[in-house]
Coordinates of C-alpha atoms and ligand atoms in Angstrom, one line a residue:
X1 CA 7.0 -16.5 -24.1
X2 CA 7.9 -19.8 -23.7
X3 CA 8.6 -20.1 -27.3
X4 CA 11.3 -17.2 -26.4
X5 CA 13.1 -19.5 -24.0
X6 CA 13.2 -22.6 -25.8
X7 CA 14.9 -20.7 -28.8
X8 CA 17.4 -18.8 -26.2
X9 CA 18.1 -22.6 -24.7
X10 CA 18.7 -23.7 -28.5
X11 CA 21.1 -20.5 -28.9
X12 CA 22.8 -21.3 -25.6
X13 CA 23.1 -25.2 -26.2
X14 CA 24.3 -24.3 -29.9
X15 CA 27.0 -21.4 -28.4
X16 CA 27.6 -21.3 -24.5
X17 CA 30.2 -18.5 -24.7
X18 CA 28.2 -16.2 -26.5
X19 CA 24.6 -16.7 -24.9
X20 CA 26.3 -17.1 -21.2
X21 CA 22.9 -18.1 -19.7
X22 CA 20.3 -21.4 -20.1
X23 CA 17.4 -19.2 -19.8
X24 CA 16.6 -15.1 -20.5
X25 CA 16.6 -12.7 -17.2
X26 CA 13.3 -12.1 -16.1
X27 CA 11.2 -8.9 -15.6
X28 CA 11.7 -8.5 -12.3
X29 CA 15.6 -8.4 -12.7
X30 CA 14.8 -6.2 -15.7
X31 CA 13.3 -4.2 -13.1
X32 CA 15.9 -4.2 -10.2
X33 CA 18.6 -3.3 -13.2
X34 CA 17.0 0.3 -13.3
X35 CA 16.1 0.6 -9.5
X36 CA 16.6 4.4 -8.4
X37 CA 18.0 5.2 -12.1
X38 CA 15.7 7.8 -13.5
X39 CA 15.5 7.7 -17.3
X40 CA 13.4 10.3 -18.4
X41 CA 15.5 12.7 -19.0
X42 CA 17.8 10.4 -21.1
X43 CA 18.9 11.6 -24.6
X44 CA 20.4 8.3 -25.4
X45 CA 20.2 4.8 -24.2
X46 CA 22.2 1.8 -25.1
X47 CA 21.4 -1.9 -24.5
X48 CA 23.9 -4.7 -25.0
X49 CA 23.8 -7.9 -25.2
X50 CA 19.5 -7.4 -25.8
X51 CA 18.9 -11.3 -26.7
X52 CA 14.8 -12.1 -26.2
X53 CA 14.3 -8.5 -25.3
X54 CA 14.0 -8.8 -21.9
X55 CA 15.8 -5.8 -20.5
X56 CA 14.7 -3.6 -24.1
X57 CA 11.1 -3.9 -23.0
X58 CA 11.8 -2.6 -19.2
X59 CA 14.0 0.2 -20.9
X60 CA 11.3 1.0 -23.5
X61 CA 8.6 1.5 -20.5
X62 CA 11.0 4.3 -18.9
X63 CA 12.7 6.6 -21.8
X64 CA 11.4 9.6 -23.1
X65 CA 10.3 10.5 -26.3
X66 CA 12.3 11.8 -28.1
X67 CA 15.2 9.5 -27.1
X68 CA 17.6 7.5 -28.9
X69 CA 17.8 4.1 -27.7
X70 CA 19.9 1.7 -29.3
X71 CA 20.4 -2.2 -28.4
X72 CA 23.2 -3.9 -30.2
X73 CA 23.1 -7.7 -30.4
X74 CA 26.1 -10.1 -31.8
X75 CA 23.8 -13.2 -32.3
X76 CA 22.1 -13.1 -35.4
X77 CA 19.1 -15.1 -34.8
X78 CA 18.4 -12.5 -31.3
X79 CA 19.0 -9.5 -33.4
X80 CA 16.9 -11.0 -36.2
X81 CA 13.7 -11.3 -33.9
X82 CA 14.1 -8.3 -32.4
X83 CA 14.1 -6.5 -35.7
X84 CA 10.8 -8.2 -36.3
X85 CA 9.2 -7.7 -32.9
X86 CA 6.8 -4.3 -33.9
X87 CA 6.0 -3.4 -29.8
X88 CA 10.1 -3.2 -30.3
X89 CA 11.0 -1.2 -33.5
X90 CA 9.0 1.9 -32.9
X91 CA 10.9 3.3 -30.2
X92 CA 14.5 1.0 -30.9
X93 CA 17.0 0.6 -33.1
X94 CA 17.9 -3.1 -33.3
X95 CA 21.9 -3.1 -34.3
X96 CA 23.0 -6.7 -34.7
X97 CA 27.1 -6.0 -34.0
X98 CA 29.5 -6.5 -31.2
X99 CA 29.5 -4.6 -28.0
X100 CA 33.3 -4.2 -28.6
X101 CA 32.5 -2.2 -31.4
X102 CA 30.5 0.4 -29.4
X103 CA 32.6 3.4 -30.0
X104 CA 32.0 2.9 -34.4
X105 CA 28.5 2.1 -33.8
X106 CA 27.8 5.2 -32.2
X107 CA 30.3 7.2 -34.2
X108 CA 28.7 6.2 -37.3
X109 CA 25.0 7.5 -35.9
X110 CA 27.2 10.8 -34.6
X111 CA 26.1 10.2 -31.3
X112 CA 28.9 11.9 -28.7
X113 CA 28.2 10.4 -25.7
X114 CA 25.3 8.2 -23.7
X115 CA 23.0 8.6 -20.8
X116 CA 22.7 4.9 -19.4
X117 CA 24.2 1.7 -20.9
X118 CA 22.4 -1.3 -20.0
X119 CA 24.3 -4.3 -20.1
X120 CA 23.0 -7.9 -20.2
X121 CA 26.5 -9.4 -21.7
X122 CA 28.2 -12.6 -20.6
X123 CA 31.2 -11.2 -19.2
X124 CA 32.5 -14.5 -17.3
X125 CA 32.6 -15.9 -20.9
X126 CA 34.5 -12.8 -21.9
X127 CA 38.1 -13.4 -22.1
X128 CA 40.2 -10.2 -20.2
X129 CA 41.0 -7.9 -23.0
X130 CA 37.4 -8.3 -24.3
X131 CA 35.6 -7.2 -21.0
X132 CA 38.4 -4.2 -21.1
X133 CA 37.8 -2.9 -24.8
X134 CA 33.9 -3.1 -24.1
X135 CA 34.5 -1.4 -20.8
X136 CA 37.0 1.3 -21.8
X137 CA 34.6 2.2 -24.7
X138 CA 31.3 2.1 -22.2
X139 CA 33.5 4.3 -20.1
X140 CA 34.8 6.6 -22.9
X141 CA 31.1 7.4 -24.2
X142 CA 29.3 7.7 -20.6
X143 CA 28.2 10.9 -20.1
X144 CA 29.6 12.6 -17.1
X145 CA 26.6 11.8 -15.2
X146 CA 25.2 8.4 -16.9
X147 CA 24.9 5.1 -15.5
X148 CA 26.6 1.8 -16.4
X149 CA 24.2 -1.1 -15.7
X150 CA 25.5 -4.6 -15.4
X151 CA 24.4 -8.0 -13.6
X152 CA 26.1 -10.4 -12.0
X153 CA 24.7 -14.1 -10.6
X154 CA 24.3 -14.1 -6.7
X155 CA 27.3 -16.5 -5.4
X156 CA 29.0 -17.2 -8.0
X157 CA 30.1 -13.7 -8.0
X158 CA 32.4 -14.8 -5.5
X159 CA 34.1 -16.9 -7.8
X160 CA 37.6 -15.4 -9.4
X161 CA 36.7 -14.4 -12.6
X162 CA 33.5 -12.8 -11.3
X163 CA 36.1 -11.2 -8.6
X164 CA 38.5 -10.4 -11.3
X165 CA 35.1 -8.8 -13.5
X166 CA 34.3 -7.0 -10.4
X167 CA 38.1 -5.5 -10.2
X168 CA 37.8 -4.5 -13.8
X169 CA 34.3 -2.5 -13.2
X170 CA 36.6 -1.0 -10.1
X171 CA 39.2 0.2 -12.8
X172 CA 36.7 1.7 -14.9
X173 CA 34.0 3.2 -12.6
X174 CA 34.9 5.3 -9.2
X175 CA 31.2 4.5 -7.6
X176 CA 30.1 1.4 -8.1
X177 CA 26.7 0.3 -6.2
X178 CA 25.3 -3.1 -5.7
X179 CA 21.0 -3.9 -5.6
X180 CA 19.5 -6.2 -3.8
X181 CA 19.6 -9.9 -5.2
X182 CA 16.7 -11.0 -7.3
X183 CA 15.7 -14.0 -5.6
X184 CA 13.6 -15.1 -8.1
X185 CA 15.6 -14.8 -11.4
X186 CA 17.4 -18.3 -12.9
X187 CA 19.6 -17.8 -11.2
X188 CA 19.2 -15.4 -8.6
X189 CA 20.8 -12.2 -9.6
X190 CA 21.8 -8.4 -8.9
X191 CA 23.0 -5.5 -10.8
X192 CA 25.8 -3.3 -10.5
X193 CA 25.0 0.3 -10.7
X194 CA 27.9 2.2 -11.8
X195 CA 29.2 5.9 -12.5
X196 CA 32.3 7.7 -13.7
Ligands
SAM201 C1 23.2 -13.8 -20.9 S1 22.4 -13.4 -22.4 C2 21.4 -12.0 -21.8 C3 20.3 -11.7 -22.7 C4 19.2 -10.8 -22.1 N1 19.7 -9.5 -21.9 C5 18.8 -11.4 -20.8 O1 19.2 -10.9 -19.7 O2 18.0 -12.4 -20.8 C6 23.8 -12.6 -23.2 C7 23.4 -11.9 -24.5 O3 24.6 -11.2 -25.0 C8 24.8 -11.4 -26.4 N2 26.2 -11.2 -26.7 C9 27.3 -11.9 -26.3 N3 28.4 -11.4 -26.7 C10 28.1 -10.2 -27.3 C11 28.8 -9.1 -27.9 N4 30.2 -9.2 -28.0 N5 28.1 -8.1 -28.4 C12 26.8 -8.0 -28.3 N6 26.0 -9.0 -27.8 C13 26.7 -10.1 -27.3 C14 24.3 -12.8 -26.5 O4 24.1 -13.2 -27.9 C15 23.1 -12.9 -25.7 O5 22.0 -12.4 -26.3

């Protein structure tokens, strides 16, 4: 584990605006993420922005199987581990690619639409027209019903571009639901809970 977080420091020193984070969300935020979202039922499950795993392991403890779950990562070295990571690969397909690229990805694997997208991106480090082309996609494929999951850092989603981020979920999403914080995440943290 901590051999996890020194490599995601390395990746984060070595490319802030991709990693967007010092150190990988912990369980308990995995946890909160998924708070009152039921997947059992789920057909198909995306992840993005996987890095160490954190979230994939969560989501892996609560699908179904059968279930398609897909995480897609853009780092190579993330994507690369996760490939190799056996508790992973049995239930997950490991895609290293670009969350703005979500609509091929899935159209390639002729998968319509998707249950419950699970987000662990770096959207502050996201210029504008990049959060919108990942969010009109995640929008596009949701399934009438699904869940968009997303979190934000307590406080500093205050700031403007977190406000502006939030205005852009607004756009996307008609209910939009906020958890409690997780105190004890670095940094503390919530999720956004979102439907069409
Ligand atoms: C803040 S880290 C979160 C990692 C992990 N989910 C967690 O919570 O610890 C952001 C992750 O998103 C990945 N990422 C950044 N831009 C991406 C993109 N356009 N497509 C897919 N993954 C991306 C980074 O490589 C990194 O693994």
């Amino acid at each position: 584990m901590l051999s996890a977080k020194v490599k995601f420091l390395g990746e984060y020193l070595a490319n802030p605006g991709l990693i967007g984070a010092v150190a990988p969300s912990g369980s308990a935020l995995a946890a909160r993420m998924l708070d009152g979202i039921s997947l059992t039922q789920a057909k198909t499950v995306v992840e993005l922005g996987p890095g160490t795993g954190v979230f994939t392991r969560e989501i892996m403890k609560r699908i179904p199987d059968p279930c398609r779950f897909l995480a897609i990562e853009k780092n190579p070295l993330f994507a690369e581990e996760l490939q190799k990571s056996e508790d992973l690969t049995a239930l997950t397909e490991i895609i290293e690619g670009d969350a703005g690229d979500l609509g091929p990805l899935l159209q390639e694997r002729n998968l319509e639409e998707v249950d419950v997208v699970i987000s662990g991106l770096p959207w502050a480090a996201f210029p504008g027209p990049l959060q919108e082309q990942v969010l009109n996609q995640v929008s596009e494929k949701l399934s009438p019903k699904g869940y968009f999951v997303t979190f934000a850092y307590g406080g500093i989603h205050l700031l403007p571009k977190a406000r502006a981020f939030r205005k852009e979920l607004e756009k996307h999403f008609s209910k939009i639901s906020k958890t409690k914080t997780v105190w004890r995440n670095l940094p503390p943290a919530f999720a956004y809970q979102c439907r069409k």
